[in-house]
PDB file of C-alpha atoms in Angstrom:
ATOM      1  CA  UNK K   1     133.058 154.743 123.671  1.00  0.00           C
ATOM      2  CA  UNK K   2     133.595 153.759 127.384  1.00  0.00           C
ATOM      3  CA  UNK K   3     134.885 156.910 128.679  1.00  0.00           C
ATOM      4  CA  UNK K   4     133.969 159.501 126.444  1.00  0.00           C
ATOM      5  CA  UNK K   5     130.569 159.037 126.244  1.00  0.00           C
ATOM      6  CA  UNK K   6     130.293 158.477 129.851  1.00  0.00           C
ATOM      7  CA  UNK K   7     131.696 162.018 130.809  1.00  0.00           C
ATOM      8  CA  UNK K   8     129.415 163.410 127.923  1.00  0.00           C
ATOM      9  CA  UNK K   9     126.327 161.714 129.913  1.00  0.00           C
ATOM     10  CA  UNK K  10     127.721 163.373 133.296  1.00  0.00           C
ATOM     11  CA  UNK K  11     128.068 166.334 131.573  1.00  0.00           C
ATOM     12  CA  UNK K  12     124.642 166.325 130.303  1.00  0.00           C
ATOM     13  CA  UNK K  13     123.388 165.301 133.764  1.00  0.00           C
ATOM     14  CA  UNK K  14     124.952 168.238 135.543  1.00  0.00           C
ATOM     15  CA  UNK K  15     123.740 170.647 132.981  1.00  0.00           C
ATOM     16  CA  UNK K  16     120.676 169.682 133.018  1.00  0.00           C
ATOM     17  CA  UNK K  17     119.642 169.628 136.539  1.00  0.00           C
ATOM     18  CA  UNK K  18     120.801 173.507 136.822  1.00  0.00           C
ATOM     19  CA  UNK K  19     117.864 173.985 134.108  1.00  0.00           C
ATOM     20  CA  UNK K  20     115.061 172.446 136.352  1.00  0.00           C
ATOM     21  CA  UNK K  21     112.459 173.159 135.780  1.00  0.00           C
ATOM     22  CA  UNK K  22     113.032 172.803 131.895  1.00  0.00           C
ATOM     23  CA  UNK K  23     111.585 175.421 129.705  1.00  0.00           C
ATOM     24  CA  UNK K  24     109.185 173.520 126.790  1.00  0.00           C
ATOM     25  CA  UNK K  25     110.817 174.996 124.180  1.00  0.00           C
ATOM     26  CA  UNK K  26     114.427 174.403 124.908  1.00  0.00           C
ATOM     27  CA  UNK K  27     113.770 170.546 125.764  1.00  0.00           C
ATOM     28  CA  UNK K  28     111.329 169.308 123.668  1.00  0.00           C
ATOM     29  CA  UNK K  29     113.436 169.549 120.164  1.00  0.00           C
ATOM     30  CA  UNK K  30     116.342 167.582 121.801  1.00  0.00           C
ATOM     31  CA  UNK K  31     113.844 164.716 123.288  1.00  0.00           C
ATOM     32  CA  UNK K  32     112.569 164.893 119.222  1.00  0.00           C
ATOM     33  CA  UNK K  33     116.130 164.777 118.214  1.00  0.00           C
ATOM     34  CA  UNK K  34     117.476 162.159 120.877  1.00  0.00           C
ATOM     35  CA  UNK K  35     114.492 159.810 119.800  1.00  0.00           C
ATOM     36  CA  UNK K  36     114.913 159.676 116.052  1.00  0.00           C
ATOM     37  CA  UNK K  37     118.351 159.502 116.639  1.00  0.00           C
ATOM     38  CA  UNK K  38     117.590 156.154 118.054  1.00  0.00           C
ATOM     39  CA  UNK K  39     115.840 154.862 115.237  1.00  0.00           C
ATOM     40  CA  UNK K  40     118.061 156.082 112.697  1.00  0.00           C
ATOM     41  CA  UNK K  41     121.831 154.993 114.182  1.00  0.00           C
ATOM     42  CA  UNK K  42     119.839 151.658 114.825  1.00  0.00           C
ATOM     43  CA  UNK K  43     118.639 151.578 110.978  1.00  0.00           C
ATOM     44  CA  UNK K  44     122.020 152.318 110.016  1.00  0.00           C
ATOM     45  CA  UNK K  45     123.778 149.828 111.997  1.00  0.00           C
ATOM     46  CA  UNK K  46     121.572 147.158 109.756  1.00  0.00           C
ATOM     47  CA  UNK K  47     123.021 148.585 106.334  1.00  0.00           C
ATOM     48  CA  UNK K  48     127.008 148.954 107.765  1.00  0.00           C
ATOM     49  CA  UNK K  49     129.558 146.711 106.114  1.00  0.00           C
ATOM     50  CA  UNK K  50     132.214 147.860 108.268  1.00  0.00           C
ATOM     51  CA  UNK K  51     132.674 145.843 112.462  1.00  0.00           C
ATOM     52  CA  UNK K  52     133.782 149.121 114.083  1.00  0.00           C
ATOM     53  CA  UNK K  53     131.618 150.908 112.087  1.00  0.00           C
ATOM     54  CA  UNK K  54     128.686 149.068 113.610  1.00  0.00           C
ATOM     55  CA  UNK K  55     129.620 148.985 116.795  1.00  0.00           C
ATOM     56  CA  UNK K  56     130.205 152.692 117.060  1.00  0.00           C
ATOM     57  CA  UNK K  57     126.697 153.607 114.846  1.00  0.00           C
ATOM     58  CA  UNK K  58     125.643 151.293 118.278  1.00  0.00           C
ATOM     59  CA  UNK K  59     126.819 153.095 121.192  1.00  0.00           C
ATOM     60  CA  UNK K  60     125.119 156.087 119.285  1.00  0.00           C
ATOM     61  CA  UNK K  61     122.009 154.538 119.647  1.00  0.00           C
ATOM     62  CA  UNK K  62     122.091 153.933 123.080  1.00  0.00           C
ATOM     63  CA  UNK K  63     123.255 157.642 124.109  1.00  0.00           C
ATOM     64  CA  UNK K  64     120.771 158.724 122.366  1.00  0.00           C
ATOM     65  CA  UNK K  65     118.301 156.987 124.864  1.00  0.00           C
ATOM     66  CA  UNK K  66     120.434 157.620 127.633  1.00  0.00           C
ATOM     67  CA  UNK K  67     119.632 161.631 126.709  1.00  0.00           C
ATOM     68  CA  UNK K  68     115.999 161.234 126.176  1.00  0.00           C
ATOM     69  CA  UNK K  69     116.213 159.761 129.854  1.00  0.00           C
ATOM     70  CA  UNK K  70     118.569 162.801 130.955  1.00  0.00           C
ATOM     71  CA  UNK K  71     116.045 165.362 129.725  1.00  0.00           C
ATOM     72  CA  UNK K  72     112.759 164.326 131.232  1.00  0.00           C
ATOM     73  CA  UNK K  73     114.901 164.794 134.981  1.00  0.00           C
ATOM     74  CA  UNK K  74     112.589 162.079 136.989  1.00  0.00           C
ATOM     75  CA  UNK K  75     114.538 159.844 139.640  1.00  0.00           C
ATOM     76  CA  UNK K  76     113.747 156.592 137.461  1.00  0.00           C
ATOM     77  CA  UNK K  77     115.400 158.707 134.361  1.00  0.00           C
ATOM     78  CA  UNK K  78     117.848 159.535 135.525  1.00  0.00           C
ATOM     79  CA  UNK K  79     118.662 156.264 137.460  1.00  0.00           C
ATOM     80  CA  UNK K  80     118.154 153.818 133.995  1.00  0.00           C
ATOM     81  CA  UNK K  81     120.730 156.628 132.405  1.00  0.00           C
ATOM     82  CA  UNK K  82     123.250 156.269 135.025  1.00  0.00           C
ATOM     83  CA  UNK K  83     122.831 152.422 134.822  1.00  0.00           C
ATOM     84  CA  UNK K  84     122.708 152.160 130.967  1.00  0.00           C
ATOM     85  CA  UNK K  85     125.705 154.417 131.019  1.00  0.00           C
ATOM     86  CA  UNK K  86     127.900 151.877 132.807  1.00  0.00           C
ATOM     87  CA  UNK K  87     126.438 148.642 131.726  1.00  0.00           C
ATOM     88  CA  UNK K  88     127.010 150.014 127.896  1.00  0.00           C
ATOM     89  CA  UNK K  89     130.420 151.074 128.886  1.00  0.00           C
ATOM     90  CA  UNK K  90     131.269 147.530 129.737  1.00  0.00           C
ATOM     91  CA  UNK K  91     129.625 146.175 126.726  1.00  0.00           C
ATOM     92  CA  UNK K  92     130.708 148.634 124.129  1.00  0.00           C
ATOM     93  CA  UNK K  93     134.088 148.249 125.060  1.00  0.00           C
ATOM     94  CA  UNK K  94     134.060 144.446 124.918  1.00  0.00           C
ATOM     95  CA  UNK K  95     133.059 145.215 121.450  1.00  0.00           C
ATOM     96  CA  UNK K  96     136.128 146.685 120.305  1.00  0.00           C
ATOM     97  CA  UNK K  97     138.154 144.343 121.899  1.00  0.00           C
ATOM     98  CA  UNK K  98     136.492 141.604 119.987  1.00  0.00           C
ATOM     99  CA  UNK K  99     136.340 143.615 116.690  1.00  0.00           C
ATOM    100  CA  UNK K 100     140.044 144.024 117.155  1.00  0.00           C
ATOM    101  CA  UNK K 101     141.284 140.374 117.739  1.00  0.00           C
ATOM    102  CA  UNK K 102     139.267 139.875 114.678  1.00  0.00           C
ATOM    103  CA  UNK K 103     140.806 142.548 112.673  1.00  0.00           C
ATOM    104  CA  UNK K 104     145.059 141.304 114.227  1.00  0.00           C
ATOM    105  CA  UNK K 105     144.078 137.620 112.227  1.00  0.00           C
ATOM    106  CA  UNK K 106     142.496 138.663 109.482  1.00  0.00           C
ATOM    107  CA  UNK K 107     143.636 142.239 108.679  1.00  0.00           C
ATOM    108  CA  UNK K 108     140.125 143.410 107.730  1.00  0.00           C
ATOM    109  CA  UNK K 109     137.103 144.839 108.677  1.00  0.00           C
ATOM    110  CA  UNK K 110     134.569 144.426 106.106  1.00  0.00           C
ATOM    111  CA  UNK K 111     131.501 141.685 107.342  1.00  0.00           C
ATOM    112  CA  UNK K 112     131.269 139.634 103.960  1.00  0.00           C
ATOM    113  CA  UNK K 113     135.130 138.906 104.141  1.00  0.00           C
ATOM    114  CA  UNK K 114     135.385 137.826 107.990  1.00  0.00           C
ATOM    115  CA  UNK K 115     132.912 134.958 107.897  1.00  0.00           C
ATOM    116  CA  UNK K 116     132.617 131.308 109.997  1.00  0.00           C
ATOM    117  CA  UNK K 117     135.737 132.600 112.683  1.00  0.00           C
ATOM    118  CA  UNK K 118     133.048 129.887 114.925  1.00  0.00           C
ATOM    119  CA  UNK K 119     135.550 126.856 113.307  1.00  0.00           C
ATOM    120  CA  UNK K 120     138.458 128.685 113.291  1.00  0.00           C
ATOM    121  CA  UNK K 121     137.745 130.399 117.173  1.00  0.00           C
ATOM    122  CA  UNK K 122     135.370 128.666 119.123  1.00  0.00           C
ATOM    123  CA  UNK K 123     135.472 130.299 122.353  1.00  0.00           C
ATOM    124  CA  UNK K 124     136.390 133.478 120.821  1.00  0.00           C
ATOM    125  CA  UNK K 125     133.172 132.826 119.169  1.00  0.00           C
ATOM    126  CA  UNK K 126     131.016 132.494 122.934  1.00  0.00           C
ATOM    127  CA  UNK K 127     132.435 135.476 124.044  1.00  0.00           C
ATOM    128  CA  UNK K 128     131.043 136.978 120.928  1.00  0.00           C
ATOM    129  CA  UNK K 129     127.766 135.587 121.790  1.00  0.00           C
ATOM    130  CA  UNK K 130     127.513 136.640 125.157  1.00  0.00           C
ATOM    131  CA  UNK K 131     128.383 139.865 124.452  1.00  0.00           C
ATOM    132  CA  UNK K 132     126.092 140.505 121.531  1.00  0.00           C
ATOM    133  CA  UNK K 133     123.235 139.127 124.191  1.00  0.00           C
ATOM    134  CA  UNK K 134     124.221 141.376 126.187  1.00  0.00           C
ATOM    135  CA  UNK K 135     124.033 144.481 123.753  1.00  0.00           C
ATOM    136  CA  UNK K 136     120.725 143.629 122.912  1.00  0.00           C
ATOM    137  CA  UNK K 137     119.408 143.639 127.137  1.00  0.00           C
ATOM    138  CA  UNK K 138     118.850 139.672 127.503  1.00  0.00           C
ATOM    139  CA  UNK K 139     117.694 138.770 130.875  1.00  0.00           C
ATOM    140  CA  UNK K 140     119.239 138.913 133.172  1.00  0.00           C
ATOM    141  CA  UNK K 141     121.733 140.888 132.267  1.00  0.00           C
ATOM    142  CA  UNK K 142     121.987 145.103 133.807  1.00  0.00           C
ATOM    143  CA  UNK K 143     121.238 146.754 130.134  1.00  0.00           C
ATOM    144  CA  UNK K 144     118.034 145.471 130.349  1.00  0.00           C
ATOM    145  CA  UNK K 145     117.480 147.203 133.876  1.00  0.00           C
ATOM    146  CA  UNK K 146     118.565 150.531 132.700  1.00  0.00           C
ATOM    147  CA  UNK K 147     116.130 149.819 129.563  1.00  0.00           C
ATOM    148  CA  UNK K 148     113.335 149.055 131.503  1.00  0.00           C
ATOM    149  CA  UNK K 149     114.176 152.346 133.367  1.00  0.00           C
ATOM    150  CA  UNK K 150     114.164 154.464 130.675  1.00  0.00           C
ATOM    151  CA  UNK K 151     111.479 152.946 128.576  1.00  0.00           C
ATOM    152  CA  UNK K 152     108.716 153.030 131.484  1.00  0.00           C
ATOM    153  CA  UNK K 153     109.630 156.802 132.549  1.00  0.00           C
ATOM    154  CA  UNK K 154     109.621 157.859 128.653  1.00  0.00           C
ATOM    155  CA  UNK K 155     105.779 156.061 128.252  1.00  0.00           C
ATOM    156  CA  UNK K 156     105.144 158.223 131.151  1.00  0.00           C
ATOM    157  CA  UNK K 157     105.974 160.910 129.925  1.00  0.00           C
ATOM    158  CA  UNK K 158     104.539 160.749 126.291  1.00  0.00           C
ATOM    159  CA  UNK K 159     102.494 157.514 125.755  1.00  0.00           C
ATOM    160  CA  UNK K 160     103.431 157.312 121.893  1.00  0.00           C
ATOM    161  CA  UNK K 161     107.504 157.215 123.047  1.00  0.00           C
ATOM    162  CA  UNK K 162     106.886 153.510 123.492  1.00  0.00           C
ATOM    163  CA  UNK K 163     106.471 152.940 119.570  1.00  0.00           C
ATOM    164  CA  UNK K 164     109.915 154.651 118.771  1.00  0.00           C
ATOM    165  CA  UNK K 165     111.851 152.800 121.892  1.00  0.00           C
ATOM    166  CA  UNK K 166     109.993 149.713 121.202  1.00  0.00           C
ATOM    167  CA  UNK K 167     110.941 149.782 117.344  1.00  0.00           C
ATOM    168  CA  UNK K 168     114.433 150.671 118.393  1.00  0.00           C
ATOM    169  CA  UNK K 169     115.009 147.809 121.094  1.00  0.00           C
ATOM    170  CA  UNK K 170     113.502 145.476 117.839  1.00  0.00           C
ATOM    171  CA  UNK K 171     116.635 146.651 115.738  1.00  0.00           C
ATOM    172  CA  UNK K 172     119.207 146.568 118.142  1.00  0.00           C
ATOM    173  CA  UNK K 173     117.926 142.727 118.574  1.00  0.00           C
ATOM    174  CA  UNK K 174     118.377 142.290 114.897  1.00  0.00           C
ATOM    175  CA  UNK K 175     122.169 144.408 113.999  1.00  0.00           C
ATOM    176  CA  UNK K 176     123.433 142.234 117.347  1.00  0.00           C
ATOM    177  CA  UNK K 177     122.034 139.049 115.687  1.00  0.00           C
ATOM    178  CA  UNK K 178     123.333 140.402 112.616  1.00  0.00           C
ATOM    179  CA  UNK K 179     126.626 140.573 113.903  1.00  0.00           C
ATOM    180  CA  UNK K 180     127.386 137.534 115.560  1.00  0.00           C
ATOM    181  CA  UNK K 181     126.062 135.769 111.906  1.00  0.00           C
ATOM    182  CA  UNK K 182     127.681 137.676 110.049  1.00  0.00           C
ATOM    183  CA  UNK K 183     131.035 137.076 112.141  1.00  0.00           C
ATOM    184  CA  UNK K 184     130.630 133.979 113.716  1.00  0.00           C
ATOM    185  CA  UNK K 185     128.844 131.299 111.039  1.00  0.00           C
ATOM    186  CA  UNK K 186     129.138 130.824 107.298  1.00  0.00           C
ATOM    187  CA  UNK K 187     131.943 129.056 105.978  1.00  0.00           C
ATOM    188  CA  UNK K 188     135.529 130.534 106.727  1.00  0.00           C
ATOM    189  CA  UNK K 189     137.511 131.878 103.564  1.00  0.00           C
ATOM    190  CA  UNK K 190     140.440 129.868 101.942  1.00  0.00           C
ATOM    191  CA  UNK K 191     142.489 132.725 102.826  1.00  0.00           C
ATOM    192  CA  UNK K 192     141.988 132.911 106.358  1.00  0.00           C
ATOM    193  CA  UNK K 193     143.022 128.835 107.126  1.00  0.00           C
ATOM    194  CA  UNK K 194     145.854 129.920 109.064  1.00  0.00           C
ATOM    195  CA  UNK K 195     145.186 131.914 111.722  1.00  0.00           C
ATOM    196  CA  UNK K 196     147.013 132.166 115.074  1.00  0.00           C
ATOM    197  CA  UNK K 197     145.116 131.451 118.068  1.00  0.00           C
ATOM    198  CA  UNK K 198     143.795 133.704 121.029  1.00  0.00           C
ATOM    199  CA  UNK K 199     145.856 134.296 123.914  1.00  0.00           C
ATOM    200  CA  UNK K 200     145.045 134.179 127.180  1.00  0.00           C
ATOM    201  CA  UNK K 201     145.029 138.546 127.420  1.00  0.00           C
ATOM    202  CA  UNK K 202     142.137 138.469 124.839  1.00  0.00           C
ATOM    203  CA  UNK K 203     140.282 136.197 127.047  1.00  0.00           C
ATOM    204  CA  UNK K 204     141.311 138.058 130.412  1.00  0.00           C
ATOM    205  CA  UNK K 205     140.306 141.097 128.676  1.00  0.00           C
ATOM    206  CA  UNK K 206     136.877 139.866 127.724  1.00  0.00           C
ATOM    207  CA  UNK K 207     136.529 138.427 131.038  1.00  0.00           C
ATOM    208  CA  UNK K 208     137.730 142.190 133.059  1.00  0.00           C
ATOM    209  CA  UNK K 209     134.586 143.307 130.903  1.00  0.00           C
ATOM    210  CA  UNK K 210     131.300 140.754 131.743  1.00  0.00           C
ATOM    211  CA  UNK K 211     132.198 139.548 134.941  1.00  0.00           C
ATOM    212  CA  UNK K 212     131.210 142.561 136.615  1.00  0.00           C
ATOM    213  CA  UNK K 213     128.176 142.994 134.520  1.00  0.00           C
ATOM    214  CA  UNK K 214     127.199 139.414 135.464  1.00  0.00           C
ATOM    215  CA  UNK K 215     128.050 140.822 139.335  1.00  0.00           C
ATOM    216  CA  UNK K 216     126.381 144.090 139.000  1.00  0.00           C
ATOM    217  CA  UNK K 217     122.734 142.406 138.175  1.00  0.00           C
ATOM    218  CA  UNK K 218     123.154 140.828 141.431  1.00  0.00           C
ATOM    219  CA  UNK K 219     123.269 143.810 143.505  1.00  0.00           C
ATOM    220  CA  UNK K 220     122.124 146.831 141.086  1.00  0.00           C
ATOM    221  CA  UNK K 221     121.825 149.291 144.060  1.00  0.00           C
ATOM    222  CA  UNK K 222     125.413 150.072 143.567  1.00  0.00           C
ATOM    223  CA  UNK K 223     124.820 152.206 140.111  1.00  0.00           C
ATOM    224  CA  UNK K 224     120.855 151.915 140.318  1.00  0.00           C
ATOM    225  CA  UNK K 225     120.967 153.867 143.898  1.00  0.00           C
ATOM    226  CA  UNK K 226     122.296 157.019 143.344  1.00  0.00           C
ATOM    227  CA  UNK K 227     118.964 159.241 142.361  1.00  0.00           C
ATOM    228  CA  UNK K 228     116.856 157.242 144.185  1.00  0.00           C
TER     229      UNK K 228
END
């Protein structure tokens, strides 16, 4: 999800900028496909009963808006996609990590079985929330740059694009709220009253991945730059 993706996004990048200008009918079916593709990995992330299942149906979501931004080849595109890329990178990968020191204690992944961790794992359980704020583009965080990027070049490209990524941003808001509840509060299960506590990896881990999205909003030039 952090790498794999990534080089798919370069890929499409490179490709695409040997086919400028696009022809209409070549482009237009994968901007159709790339938008519902938003809304329907989002709508699917809101019926998953599986963690990693989520959280990959998620990073689906978001390539498919990094494509739509890919395709219409404008210097604000194709900056929010290269800044999406990396921010989601970061993000989607602290993801895992969480979903997996989850999944070490408790030996599943299913949502209704892993409830109230908050009690057992409280700063487990703030990670959790600043990551799933950060999945959804809170303030000030870089997703929501690279959002803001792709949402304003897409509107100006097509005016009705802003109903799809504006219904898609509304259910990414709700699966990441979704998740932390479902995860985080509730009352823990009898079986899971003895559980070993984080180490300090987990949290180094966790900390390798936000830190330098917390740095890169302070100076976005860095990955923002590069088609301007």
């Amino acid at each position: 999800a952090a790498i794999l993706l990534k080089l798919g996004g370069y890929g499409l990048i490179r490709i695409s900028s040997m086919l400028n200008p696009h022809p209409p009918n070549l482009m237009f079916p994968i901007m159709v496909l790339a938008l519902w593709g938003i809304l329907m990995t989002s709508s699917i992330c809101l019926r998953q009963t599986d963690l990693k299942a989520l959280i990959a149906y998620s990073s689906v979501s978001h390539m498919g808006l990094v494509t739509a931004a890919i395709i219409v080849q404008t210097p604000w595109s194709l900056t929010g996609a290269m800044t999406l890329m990396i921010a989601h990178g970061l993000t989607s990968s602290a993801l895992f990590a969480l979903a997996n020191t989850n999944y070490e204690r408790t030996h599943t992944r299913t949502l209704l079985l892993v409830r109230g961790l908050q009690l057992a794992f409280p700063l487990m359980s703030t990670w959790w929330l600043l990551t799933n704020l950060t999945n959804m583009a809170m303030p000030p965080t870089i997703n929501l740059l690279g959002e803001l990027f792709i949402i304003s070049t897409l509107f100006n490209w097509s005016t009705p694009t802003i109903i799809i990524t504006g219904v898609g941003t509304l259910i990414t808001a709700t699966y990441s709220l979704y998740m932390f509840l479902m995860t985080q509060r509730g009352s823990i299960s009898t079986q899971f009253r003895l559980l070993p506590p984080t180490h300090t990896r987990e949290h180094l881990t966790l900390t390798l991945h936000l830190l330098p999205l917390g740095l890169l909003i302070m100076k976005p030039a860095l990955i923002s730059g590069l088609f301007t």
